[in-house]
PDB file of C-alpha atoms in Angstrom:
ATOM      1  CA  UNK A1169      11.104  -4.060 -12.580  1.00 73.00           C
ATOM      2  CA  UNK A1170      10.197  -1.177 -10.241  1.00 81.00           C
ATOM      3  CA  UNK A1171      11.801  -0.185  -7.324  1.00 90.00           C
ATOM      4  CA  UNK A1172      10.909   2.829  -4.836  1.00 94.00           C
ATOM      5  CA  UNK A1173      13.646   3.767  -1.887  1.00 96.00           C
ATOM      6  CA  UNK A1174      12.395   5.711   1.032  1.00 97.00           C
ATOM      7  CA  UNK A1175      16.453   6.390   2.641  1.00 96.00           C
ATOM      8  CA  UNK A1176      14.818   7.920   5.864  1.00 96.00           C
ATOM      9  CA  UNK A1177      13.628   5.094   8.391  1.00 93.00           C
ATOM     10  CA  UNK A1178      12.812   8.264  10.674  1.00 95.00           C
ATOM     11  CA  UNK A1179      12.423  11.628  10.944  1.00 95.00           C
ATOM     12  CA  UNK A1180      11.261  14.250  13.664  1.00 97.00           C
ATOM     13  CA  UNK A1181      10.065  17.741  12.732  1.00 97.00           C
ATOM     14  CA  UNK A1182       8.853  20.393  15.739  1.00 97.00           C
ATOM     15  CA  UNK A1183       4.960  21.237  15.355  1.00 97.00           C
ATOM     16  CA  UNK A1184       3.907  24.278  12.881  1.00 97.00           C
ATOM     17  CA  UNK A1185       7.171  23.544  10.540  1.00 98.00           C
ATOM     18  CA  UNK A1186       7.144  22.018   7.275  1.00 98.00           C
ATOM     19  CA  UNK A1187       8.726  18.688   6.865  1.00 98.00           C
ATOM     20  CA  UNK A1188       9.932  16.763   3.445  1.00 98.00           C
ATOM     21  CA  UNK A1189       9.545  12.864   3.379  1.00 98.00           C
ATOM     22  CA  UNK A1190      12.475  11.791   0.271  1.00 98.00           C
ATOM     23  CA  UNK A1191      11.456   8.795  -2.346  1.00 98.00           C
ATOM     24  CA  UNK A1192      13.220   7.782  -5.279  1.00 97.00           C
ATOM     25  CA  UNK A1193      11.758   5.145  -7.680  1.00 95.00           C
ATOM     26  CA  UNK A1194      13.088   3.515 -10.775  1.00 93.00           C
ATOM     27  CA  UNK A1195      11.353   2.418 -13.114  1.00 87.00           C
ATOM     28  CA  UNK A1196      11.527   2.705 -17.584  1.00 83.00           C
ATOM     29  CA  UNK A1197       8.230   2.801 -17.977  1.00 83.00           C
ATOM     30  CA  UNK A1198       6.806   5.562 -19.820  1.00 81.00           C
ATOM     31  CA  UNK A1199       3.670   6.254 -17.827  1.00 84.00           C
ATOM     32  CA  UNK A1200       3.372   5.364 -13.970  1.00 88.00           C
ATOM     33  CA  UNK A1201       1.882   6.846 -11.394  1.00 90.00           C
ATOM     34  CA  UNK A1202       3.138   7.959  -7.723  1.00 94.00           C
ATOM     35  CA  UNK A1203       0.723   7.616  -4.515  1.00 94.00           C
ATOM     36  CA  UNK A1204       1.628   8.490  -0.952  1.00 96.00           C
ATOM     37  CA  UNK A1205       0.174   6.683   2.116  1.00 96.00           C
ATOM     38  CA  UNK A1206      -0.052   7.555   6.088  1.00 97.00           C
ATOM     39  CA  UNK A1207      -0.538   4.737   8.416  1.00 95.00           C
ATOM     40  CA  UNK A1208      -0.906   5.780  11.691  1.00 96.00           C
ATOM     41  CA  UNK A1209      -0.511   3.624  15.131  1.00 93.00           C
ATOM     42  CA  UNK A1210      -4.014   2.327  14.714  1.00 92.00           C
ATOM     43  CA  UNK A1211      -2.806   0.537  11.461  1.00 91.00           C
ATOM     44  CA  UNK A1212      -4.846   1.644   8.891  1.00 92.00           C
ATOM     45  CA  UNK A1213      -3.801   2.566   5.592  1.00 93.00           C
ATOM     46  CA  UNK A1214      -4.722   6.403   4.285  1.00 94.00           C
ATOM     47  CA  UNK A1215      -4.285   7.874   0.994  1.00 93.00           C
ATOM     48  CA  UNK A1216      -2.931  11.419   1.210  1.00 96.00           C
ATOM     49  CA  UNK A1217      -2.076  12.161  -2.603  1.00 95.00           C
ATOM     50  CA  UNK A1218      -1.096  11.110  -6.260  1.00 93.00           C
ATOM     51  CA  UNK A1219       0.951  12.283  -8.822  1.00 94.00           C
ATOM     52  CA  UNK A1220       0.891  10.769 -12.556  1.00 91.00           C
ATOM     53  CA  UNK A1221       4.072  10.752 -14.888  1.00 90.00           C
ATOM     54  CA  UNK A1222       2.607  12.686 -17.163  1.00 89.00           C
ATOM     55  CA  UNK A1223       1.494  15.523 -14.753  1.00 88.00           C
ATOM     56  CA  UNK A1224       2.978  18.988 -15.559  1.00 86.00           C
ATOM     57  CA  UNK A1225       2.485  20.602 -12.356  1.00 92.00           C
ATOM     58  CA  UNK A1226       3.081  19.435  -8.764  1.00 94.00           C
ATOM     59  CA  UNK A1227      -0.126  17.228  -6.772  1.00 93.00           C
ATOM     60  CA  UNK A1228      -1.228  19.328  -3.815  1.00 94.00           C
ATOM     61  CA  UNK A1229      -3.989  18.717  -1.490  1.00 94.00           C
ATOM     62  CA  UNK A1230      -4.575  20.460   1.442  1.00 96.00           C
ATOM     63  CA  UNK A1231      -0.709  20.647   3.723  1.00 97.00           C
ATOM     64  CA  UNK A1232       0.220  17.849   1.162  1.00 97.00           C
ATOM     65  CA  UNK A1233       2.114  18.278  -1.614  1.00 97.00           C
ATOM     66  CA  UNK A1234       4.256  16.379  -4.114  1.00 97.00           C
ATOM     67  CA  UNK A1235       7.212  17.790  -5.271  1.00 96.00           C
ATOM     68  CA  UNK A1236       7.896  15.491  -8.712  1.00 96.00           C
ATOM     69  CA  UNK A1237      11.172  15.913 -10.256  1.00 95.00           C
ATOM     70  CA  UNK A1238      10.628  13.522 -12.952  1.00 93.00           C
ATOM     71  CA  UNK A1239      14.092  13.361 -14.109  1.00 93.00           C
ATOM     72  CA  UNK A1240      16.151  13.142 -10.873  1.00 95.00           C
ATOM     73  CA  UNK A1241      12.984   9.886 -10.416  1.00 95.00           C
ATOM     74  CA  UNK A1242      11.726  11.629  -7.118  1.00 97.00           C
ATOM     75  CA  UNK A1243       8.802  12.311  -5.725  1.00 97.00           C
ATOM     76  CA  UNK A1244       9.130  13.754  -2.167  1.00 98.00           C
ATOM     77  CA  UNK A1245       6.384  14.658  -0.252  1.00 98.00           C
ATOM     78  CA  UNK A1246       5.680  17.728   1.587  1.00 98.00           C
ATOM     79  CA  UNK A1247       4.008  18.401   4.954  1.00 98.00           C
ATOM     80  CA  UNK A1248       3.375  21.912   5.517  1.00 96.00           C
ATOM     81  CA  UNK A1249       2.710  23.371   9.432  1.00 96.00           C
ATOM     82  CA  UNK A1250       2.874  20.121  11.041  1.00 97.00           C
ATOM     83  CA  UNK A1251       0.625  19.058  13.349  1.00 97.00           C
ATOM     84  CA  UNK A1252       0.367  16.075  16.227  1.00 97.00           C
ATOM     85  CA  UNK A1253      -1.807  14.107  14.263  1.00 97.00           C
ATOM     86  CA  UNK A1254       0.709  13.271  11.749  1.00 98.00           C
ATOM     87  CA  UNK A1255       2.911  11.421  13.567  1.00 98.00           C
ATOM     88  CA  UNK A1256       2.659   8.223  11.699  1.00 97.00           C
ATOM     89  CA  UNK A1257       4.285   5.755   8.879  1.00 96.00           C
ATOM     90  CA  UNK A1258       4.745   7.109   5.761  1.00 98.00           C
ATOM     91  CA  UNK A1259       4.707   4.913   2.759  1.00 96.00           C
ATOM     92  CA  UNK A1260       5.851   5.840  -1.250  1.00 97.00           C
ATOM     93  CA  UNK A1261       4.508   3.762  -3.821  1.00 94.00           C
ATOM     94  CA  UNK A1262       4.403   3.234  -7.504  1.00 91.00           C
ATOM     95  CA  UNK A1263       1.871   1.574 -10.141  1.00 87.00           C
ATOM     96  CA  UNK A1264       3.839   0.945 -12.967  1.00 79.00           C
ATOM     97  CA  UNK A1265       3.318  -1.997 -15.636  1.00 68.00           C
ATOM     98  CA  UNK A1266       3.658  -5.203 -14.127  1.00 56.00           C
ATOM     99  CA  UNK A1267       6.055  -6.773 -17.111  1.00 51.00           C
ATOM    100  CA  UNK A1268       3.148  -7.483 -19.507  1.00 51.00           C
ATOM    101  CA  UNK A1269      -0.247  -7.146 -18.677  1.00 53.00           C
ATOM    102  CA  UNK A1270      -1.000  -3.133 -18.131  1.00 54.00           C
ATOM    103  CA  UNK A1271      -0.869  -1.434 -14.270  1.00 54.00           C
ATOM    104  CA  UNK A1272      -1.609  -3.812 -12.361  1.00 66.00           C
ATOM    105  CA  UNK A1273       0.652  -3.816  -9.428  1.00 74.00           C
ATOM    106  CA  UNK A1274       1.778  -1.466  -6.853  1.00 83.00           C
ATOM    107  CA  UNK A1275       5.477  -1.223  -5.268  1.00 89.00           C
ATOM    108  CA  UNK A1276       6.153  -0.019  -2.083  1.00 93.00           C
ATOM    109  CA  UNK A1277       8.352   1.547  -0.313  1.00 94.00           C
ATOM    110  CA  UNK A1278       9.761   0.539   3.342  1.00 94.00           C
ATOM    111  CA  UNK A1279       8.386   3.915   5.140  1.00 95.00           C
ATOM    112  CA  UNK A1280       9.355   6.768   7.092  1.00 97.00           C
ATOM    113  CA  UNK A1281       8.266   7.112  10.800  1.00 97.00           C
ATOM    114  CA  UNK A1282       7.331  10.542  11.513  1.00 98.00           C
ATOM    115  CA  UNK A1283       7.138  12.141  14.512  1.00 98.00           C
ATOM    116  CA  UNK A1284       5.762  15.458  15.356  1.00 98.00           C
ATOM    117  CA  UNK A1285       7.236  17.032  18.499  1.00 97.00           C
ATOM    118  CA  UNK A1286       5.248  19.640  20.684  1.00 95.00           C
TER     119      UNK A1286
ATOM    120  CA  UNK B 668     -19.968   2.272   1.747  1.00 72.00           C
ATOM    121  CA  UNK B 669     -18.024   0.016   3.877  1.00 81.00           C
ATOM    122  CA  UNK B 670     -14.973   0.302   1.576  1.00 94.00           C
ATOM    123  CA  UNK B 671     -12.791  -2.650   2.126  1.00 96.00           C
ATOM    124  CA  UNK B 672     -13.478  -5.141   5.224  1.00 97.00           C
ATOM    125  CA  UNK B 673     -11.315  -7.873   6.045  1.00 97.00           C
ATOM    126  CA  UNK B 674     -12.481 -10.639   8.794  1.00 97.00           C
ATOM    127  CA  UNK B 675     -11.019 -11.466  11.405  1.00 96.00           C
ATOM    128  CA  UNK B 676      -9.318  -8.560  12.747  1.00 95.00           C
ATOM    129  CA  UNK B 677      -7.007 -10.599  14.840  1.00 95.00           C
ATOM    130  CA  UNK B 678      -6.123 -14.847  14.975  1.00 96.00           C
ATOM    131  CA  UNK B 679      -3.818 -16.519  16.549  1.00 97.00           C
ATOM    132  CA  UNK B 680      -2.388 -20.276  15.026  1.00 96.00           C
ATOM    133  CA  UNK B 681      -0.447 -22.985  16.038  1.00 97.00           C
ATOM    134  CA  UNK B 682       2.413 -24.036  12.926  1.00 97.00           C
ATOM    135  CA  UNK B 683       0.437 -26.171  10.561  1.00 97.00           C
ATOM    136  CA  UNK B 684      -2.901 -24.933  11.391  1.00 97.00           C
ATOM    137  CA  UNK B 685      -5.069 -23.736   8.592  1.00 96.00           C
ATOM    138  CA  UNK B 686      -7.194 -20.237   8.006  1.00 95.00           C
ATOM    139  CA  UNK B 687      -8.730 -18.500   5.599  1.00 97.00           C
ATOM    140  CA  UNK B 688      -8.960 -14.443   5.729  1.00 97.00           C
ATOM    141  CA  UNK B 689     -11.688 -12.483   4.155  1.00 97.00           C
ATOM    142  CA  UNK B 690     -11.872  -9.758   2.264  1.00 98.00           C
ATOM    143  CA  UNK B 691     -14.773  -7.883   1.188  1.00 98.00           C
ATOM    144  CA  UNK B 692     -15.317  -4.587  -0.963  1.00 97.00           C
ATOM    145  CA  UNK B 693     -18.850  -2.820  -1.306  1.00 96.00           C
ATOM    146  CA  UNK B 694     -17.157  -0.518  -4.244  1.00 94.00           C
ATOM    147  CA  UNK B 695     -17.293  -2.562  -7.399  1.00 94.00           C
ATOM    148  CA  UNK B 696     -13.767  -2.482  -8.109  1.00 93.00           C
ATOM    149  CA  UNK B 697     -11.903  -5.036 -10.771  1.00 92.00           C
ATOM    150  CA  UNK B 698      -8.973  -5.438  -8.740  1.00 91.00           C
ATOM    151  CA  UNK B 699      -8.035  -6.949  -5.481  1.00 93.00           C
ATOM    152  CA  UNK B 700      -4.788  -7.477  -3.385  1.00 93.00           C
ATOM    153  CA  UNK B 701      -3.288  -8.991  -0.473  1.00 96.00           C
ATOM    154  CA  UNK B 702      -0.333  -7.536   0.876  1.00 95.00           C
ATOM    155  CA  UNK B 703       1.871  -8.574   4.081  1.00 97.00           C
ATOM    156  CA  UNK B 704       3.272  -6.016   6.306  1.00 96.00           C
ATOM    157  CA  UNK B 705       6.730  -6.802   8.391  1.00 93.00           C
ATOM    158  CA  UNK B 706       8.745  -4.440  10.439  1.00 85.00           C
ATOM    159  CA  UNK B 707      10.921  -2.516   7.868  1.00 80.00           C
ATOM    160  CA  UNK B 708       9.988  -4.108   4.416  1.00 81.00           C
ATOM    161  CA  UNK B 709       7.086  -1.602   4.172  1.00 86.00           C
ATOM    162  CA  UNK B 710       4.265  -3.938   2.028  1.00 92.00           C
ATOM    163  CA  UNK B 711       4.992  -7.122  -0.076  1.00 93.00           C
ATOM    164  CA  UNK B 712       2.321  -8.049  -2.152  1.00 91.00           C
ATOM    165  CA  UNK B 713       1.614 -12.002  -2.064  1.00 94.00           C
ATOM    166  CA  UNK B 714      -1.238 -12.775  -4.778  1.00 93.00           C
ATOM    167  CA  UNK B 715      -4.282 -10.436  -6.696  1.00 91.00           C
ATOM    168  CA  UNK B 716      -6.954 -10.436  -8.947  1.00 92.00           C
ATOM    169  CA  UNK B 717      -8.058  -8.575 -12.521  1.00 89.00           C
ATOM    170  CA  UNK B 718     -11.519  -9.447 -12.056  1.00 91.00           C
ATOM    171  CA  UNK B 719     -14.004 -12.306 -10.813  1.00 93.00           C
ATOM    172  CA  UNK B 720     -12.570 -15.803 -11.354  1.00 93.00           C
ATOM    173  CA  UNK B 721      -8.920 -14.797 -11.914  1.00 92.00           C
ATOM    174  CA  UNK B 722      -5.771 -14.815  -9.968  1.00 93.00           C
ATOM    175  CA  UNK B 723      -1.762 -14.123 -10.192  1.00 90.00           C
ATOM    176  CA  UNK B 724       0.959 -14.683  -8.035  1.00 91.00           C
ATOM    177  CA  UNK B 725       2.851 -11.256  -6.126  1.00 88.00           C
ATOM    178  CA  UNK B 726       5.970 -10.447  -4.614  1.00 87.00           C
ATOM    179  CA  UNK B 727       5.760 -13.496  -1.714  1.00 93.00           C
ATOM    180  CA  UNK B 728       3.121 -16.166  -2.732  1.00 95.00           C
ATOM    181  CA  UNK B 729       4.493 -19.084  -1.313  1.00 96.00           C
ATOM    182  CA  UNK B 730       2.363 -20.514   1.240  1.00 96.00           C
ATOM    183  CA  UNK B 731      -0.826 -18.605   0.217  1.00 97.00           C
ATOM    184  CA  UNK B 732      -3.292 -19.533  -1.835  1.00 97.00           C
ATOM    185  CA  UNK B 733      -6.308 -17.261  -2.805  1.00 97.00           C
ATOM    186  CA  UNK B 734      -9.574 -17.413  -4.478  1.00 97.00           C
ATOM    187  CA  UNK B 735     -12.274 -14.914  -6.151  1.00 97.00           C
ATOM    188  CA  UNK B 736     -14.840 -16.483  -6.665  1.00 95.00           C
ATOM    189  CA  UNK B 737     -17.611 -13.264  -6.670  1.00 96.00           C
ATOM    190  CA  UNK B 738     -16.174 -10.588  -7.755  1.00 96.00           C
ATOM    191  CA  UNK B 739     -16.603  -8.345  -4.067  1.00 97.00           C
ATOM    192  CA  UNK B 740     -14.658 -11.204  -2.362  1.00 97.00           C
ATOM    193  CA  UNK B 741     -11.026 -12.180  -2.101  1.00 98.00           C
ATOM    194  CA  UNK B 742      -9.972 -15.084  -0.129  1.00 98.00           C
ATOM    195  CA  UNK B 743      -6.161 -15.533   1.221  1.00 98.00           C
ATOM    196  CA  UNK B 744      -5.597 -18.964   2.540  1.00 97.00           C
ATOM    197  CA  UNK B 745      -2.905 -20.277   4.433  1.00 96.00           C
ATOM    198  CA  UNK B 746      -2.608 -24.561   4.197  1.00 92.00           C
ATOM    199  CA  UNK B 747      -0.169 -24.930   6.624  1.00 96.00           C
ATOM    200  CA  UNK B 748       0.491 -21.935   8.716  1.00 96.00           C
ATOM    201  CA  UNK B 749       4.929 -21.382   9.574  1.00 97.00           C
ATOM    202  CA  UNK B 750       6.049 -19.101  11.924  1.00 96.00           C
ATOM    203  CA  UNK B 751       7.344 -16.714   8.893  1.00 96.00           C
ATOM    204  CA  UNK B 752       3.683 -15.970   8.203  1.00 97.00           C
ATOM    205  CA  UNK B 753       3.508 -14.036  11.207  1.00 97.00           C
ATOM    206  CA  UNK B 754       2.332 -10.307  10.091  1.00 97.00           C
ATOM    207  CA  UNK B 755      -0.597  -8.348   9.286  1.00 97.00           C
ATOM    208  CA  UNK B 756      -2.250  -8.346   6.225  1.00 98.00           C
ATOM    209  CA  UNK B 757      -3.992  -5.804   4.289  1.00 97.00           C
ATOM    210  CA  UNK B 758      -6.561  -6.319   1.573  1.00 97.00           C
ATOM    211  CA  UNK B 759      -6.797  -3.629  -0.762  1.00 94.00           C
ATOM    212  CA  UNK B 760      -9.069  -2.940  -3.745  1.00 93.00           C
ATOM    213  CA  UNK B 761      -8.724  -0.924  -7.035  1.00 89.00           C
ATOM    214  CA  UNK B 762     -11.066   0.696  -9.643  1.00 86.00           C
ATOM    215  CA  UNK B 763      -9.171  -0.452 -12.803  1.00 77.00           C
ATOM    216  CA  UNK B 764      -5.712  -1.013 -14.368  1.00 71.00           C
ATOM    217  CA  UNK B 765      -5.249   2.640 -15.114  1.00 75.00           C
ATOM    218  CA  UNK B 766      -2.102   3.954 -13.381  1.00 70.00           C
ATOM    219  CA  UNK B 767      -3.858   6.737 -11.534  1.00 75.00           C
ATOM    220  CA  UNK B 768      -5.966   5.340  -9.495  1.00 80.00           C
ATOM    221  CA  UNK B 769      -4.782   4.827  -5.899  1.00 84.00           C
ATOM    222  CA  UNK B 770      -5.982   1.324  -3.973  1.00 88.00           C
ATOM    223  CA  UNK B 771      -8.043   1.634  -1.066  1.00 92.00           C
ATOM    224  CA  UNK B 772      -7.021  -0.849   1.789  1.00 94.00           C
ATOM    225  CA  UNK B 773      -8.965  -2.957   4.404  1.00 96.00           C
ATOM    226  CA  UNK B 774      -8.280  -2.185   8.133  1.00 95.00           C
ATOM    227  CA  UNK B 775      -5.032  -5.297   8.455  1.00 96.00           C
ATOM    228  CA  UNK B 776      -5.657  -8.485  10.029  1.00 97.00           C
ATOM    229  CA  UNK B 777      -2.759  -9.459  12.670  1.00 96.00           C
ATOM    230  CA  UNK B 778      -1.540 -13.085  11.881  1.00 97.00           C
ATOM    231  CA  UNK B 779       0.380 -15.243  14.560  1.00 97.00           C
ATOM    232  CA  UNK B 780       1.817 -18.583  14.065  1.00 97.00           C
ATOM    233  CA  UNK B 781       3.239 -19.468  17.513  1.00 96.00           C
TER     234      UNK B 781
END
């Protein structure tokens, strides 16, 4: 079974400073990969970034960034120079095998509420 | 593209009413999902689909019953409609069963069951 843990139900973090969302995951499959989502107050669901098992170097994309530590099973992710428009739900998750028949499911985890002060 | 769609938006039920939700993806993707979304349990998922014709049970599938019967639409019904099945629900799509591919999701329909 998979499991991902997000241990911070909320965080704040002053505009133009970075800010680091923690998730753990468990999991003994070999290959899996590691996704980040933003939901905002209007609800929808955003992808922000990925990160496979297998990857040697860190996922980046744009302020975003994935710090992997494969062996400690993390996979925080990284905000750099926040601004307003982050404020939002923050969601881990994992594809993983699904017990049998290849990646087919996703685990999530239970989100962190960020919120971006002026 | 539309992406993912999911009609309605918004429904309210009375306990033991009946409703079906509809998702729709304009991508071509194998895989479909519905999830539920309570306060503080992030997303469950309740039931999917591999591919056109096929279905398998989630995290949470009592209650629910889906269908794909064309291979762009996933159904989610509810029979009998409790109280616990207040939430929103996302639809989501993916590409294939490779690990790396990330799921894009529908916009959430919000479900309550007075």
């Amino acid at each position: 079974a998979q499991k991902i843990t997000q241990t911070q139900p909320g965080m704040f973090v002053q505009e133009k400073e970075a800010v680091t969302l923690d998730c753990t995951y468990d999991t003994s499959d070999p290959s899996y990969g590691l996704f980040w989502y933003k939901q905002p107050s209007s609800g929808e669901m955003i992808f922000l970034i990925y990160q496979g098992s297998y990857d040697q170097q860190n996922a980046t994309e744009g302020r975003y960034s994935l710090n992997f530590q494969k062996a400690r099973k993390s996979a925080n992710l990284v905000i750099s120079a926040s601004q307003l428009g982050d404020s939002a739900m923050y969601f881990c998750a994992m594809r993983g095998l699904s017990g049998g028949g290849g990646y087919q499911k996703v685990t999530f985890g239970t989100g962190t509420k960020l919120q971006v002060i002026p | 593209n539309a992406g993912v769609t999911q009609t309605p938006k918004f429904r309210v039920l009375k306990t033991g009413q009946s409703m079906t939700l509809l998702c729709a993806q304009d991508m071509n993707h194998e895989y479909m999902y519905w999830y539920r979304q309570d306060p503080g349990m992030g997303l469950r998922l309740i039931h999917y689909s591999v591919g056109e014709g096929t279905t398998a049970k989630g995290e949470v599938p009592d209650g629910y019953n889906v269908s794909r019967l064309k291979k762009q639409n996933f159904l989610l019904g509810l029979e009998s409609a409790a109280p616990s099945q207040t939430s929103v629900y996302f639809c989501a799509s993916g590409l294939d069963s490779s690990p790396y591919n990330e799921q894009f999701f529908g916009p959430g329909t919000r479900l309550t069951v007075l």
